[in-house]
PDB file of C-alpha atoms in Angstrom:
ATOM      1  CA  UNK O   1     -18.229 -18.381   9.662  1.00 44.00           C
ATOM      2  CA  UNK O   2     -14.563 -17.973   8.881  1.00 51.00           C
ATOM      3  CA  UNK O   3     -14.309 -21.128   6.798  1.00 58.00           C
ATOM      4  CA  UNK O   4     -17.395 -19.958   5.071  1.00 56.00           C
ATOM      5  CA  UNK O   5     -16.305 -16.312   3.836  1.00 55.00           C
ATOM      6  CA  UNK O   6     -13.282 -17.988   2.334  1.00 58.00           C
ATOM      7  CA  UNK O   7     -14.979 -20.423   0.293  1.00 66.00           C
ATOM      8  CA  UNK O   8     -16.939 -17.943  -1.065  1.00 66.00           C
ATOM      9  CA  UNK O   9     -14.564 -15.273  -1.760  1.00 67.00           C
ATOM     10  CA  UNK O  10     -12.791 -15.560  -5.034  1.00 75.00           C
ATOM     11  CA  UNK O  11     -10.359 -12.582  -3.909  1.00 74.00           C
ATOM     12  CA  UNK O  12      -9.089 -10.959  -1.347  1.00 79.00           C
ATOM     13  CA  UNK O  13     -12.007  -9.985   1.347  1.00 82.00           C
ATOM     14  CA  UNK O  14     -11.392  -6.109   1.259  1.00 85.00           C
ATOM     15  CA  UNK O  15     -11.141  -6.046  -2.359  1.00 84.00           C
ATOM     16  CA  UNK O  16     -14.446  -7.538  -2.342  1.00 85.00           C
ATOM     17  CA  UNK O  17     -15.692  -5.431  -0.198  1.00 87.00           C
ATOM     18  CA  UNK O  18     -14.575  -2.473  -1.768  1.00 89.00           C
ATOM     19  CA  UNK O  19     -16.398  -3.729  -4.920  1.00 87.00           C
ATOM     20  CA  UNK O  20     -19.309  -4.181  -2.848  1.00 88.00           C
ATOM     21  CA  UNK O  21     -19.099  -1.377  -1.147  1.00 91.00           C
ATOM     22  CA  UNK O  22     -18.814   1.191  -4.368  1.00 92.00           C
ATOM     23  CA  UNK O  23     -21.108  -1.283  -6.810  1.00 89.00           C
ATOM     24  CA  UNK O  24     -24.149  -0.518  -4.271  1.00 91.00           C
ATOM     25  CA  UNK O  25     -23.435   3.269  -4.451  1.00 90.00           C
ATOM     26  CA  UNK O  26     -23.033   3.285  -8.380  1.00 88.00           C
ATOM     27  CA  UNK O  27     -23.747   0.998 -11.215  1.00 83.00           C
ATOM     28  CA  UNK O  28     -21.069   1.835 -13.264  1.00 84.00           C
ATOM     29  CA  UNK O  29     -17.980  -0.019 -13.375  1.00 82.00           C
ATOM     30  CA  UNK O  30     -16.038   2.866 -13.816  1.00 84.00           C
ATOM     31  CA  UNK O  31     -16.680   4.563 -10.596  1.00 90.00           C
ATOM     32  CA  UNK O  32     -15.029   1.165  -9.077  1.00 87.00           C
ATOM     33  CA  UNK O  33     -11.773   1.657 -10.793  1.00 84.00           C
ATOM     34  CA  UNK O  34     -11.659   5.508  -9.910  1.00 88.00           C
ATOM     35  CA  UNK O  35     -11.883   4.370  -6.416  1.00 90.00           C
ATOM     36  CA  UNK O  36      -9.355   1.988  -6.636  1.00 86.00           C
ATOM     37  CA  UNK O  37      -7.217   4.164  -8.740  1.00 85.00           C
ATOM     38  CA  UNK O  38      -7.985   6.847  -5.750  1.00 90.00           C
ATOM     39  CA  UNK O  39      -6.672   4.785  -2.914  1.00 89.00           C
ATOM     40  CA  UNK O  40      -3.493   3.876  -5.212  1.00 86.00           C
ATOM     41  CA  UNK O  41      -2.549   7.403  -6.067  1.00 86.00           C
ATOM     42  CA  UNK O  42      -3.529   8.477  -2.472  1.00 90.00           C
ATOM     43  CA  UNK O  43      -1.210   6.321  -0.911  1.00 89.00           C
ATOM     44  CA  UNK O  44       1.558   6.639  -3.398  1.00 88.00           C
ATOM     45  CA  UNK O  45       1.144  11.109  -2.979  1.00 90.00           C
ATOM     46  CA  UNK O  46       1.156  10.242   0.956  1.00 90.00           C
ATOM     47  CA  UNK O  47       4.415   8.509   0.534  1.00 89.00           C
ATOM     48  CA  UNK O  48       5.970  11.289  -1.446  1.00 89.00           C
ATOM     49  CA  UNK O  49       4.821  13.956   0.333  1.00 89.00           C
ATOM     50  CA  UNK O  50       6.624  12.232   3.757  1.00 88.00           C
ATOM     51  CA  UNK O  51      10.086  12.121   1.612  1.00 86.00           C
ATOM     52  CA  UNK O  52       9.823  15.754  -0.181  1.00 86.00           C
ATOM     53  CA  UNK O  53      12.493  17.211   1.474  1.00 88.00           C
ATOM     54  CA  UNK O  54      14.593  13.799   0.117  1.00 85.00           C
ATOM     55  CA  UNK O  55      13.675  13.752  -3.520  1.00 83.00           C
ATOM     56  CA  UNK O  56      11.967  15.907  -5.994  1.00 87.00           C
ATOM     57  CA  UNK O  57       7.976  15.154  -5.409  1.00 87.00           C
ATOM     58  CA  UNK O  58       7.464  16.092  -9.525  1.00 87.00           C
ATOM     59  CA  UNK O  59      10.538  13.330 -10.155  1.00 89.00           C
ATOM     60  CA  UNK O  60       8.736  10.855  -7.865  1.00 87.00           C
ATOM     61  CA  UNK O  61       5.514  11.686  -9.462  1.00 85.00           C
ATOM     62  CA  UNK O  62       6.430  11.096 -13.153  1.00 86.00           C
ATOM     63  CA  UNK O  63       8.710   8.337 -12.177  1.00 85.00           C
ATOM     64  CA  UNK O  64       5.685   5.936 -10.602  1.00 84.00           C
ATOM     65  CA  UNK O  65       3.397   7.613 -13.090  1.00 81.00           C
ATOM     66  CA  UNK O  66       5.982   6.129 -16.487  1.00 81.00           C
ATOM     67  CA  UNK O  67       6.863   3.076 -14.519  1.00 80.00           C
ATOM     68  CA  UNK O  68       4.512   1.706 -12.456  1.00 77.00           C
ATOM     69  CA  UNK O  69       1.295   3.552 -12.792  1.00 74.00           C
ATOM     70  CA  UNK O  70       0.025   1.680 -15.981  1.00 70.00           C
ATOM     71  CA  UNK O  71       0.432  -1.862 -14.383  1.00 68.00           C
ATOM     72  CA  UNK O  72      -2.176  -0.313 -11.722  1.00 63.00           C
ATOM     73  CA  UNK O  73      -4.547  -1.334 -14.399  1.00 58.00           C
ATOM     74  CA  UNK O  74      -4.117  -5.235 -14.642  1.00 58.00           C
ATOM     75  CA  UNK O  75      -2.592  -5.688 -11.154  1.00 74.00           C
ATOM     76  CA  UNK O  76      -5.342  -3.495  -9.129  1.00 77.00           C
ATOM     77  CA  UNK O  77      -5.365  -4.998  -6.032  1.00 81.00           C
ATOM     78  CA  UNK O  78      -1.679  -5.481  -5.638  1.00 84.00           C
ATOM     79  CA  UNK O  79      -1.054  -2.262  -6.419  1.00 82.00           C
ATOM     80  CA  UNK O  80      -3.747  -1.215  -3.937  1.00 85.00           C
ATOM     81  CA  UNK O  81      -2.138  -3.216  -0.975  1.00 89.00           C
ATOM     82  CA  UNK O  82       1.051  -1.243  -1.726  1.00 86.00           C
ATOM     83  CA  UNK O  83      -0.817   1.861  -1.583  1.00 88.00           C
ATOM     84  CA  UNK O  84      -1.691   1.553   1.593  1.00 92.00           C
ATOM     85  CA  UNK O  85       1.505  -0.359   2.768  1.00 91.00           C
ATOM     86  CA  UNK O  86       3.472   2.990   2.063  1.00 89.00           C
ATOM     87  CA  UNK O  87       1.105   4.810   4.362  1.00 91.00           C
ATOM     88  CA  UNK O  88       1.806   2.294   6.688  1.00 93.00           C
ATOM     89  CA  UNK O  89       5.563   3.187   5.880  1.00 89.00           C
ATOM     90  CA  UNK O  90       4.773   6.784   6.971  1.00 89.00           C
ATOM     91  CA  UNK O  91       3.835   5.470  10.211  1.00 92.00           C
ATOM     92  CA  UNK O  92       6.788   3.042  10.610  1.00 91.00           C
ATOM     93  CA  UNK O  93       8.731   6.190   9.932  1.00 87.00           C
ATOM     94  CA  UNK O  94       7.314   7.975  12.733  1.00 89.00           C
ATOM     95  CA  UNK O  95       7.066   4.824  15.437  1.00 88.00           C
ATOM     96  CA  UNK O  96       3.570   5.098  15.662  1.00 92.00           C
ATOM     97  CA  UNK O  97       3.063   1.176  15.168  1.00 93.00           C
ATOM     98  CA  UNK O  98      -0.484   0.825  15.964  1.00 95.00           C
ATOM     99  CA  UNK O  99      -1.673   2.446  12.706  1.00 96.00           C
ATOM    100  CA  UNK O 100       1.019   1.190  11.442  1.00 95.00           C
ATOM    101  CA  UNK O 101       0.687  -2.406  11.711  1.00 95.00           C
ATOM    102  CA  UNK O 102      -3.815  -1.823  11.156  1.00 96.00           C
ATOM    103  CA  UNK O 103      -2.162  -0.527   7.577  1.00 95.00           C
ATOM    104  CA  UNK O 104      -0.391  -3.261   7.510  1.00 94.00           C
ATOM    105  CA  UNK O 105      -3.177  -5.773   8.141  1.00 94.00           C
ATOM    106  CA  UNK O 106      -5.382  -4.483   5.794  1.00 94.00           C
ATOM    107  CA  UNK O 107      -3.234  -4.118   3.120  1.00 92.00           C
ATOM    108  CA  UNK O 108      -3.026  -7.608   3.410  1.00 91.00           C
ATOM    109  CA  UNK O 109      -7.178  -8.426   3.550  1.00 89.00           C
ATOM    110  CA  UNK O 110      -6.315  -6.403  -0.484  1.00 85.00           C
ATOM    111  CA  UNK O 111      -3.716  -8.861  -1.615  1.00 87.00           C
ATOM    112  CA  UNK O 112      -2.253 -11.548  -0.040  1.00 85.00           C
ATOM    113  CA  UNK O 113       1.163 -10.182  -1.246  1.00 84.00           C
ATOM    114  CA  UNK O 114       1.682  -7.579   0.963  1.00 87.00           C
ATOM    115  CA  UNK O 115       2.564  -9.843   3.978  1.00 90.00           C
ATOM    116  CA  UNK O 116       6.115  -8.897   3.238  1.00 89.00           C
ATOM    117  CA  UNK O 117       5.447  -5.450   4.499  1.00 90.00           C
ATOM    118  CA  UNK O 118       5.370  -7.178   8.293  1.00 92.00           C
ATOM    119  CA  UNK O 119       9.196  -8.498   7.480  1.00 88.00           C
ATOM    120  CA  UNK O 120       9.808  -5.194   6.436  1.00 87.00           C
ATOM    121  CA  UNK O 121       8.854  -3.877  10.052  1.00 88.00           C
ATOM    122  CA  UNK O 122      10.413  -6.395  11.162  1.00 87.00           C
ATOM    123  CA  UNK O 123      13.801  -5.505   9.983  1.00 83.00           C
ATOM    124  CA  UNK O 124      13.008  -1.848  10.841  1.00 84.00           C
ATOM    125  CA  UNK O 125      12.438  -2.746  14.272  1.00 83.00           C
ATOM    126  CA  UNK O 126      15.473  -4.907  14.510  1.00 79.00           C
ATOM    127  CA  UNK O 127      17.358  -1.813  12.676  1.00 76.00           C
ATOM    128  CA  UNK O 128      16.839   0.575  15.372  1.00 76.00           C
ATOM    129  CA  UNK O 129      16.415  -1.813  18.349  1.00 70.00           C
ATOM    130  CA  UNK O 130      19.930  -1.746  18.632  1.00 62.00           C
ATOM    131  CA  UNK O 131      21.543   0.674  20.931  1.00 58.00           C
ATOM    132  CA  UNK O 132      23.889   2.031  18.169  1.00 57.00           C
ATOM    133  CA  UNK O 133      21.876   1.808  15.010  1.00 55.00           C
ATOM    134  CA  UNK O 134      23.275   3.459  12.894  1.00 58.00           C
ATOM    135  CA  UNK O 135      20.619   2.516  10.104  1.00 54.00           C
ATOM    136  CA  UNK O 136      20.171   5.637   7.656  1.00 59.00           C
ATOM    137  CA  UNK O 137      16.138   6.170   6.417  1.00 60.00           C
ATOM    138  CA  UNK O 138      17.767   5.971   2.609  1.00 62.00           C
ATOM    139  CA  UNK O 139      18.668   2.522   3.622  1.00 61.00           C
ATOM    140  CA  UNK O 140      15.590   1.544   5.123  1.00 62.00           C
ATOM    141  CA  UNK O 141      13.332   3.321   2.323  1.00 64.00           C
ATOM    142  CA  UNK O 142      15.214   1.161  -0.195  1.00 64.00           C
ATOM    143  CA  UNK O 143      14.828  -2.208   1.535  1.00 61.00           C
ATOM    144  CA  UNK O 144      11.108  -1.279   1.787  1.00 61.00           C
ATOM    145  CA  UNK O 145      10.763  -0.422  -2.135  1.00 64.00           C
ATOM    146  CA  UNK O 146      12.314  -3.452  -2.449  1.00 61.00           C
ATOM    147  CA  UNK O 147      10.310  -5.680  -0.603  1.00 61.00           C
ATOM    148  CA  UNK O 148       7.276  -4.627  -1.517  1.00 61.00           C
ATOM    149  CA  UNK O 149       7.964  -4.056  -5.321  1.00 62.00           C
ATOM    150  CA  UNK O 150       5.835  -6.976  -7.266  1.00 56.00           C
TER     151      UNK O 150
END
């Protein structure tokens, strides 16, 4: 069954069945890429809201929204695995790695990309295994951007 699904998926299987999904609720092509564009911005607002008391949420706003925001639309499913993976950062954050590493996964069934997010837990875990890590969050939040930046 396995073998089967991936010869007949041309992308990733969640993005496929997110275009499922939406195309048998609406006809419309644009109701698919307000969805997507929904779980992009989502995840992107969760990740600034967790850091507001770091940086400026209207800075962080206008800075993904002149930088990164128009590639959204030619590199939608990336950008919709990194979505999630910085929800999945939230719950790094907060050691609550079962939601954490489902985030993970699925960003993963979006775009095959995002597997770097599980050597970025990796390295968090290592971080602050150690009995005197002394690993600071900006550290750690810059290593992520960095990883998972396409």
């Amino acid at each position: 069954l396995i073998t089967e699904v991936k010869e007949n998926v041309e992308f990733e299987l969640f993005y496929e069945m997110l275009a499922y999904i939406v195309t048998r609720f609406a006809k419309d092509v644009h109701w698919f890429h307000f969805v997507t564009e929904f779980i992009i911005c989502g995840g992107t607002l969760v990740f600034i809201n967790k850091f507001k008391d770091k940086a400026w949420p209207a800075l962080s706003l206008l800075c993904f929204c002149f930088l990164y925001y128009n590639q959204t639309l030619n590199l939608m499913r990336q950008w919709i695995a990194m979505g999630i993976c910085m929800v999945s950062y939230r719950y790094m954050i907060d050691k609550k790695w079962l939601p954490c590493i489902v985030l993970a996964a699925i960003s993963v069934l979006f775009h095959s990309s995002a597997v770097i997010v599980f050597l970025v837990i990796g390295i968090y875990i290592f971080l602050y295994s150690a009995p005197d890590a002394n690993a600071n969050e900006g550290n750690v939040l810059c290593m992520y951007r960095i990883a998972v930046t396409p």
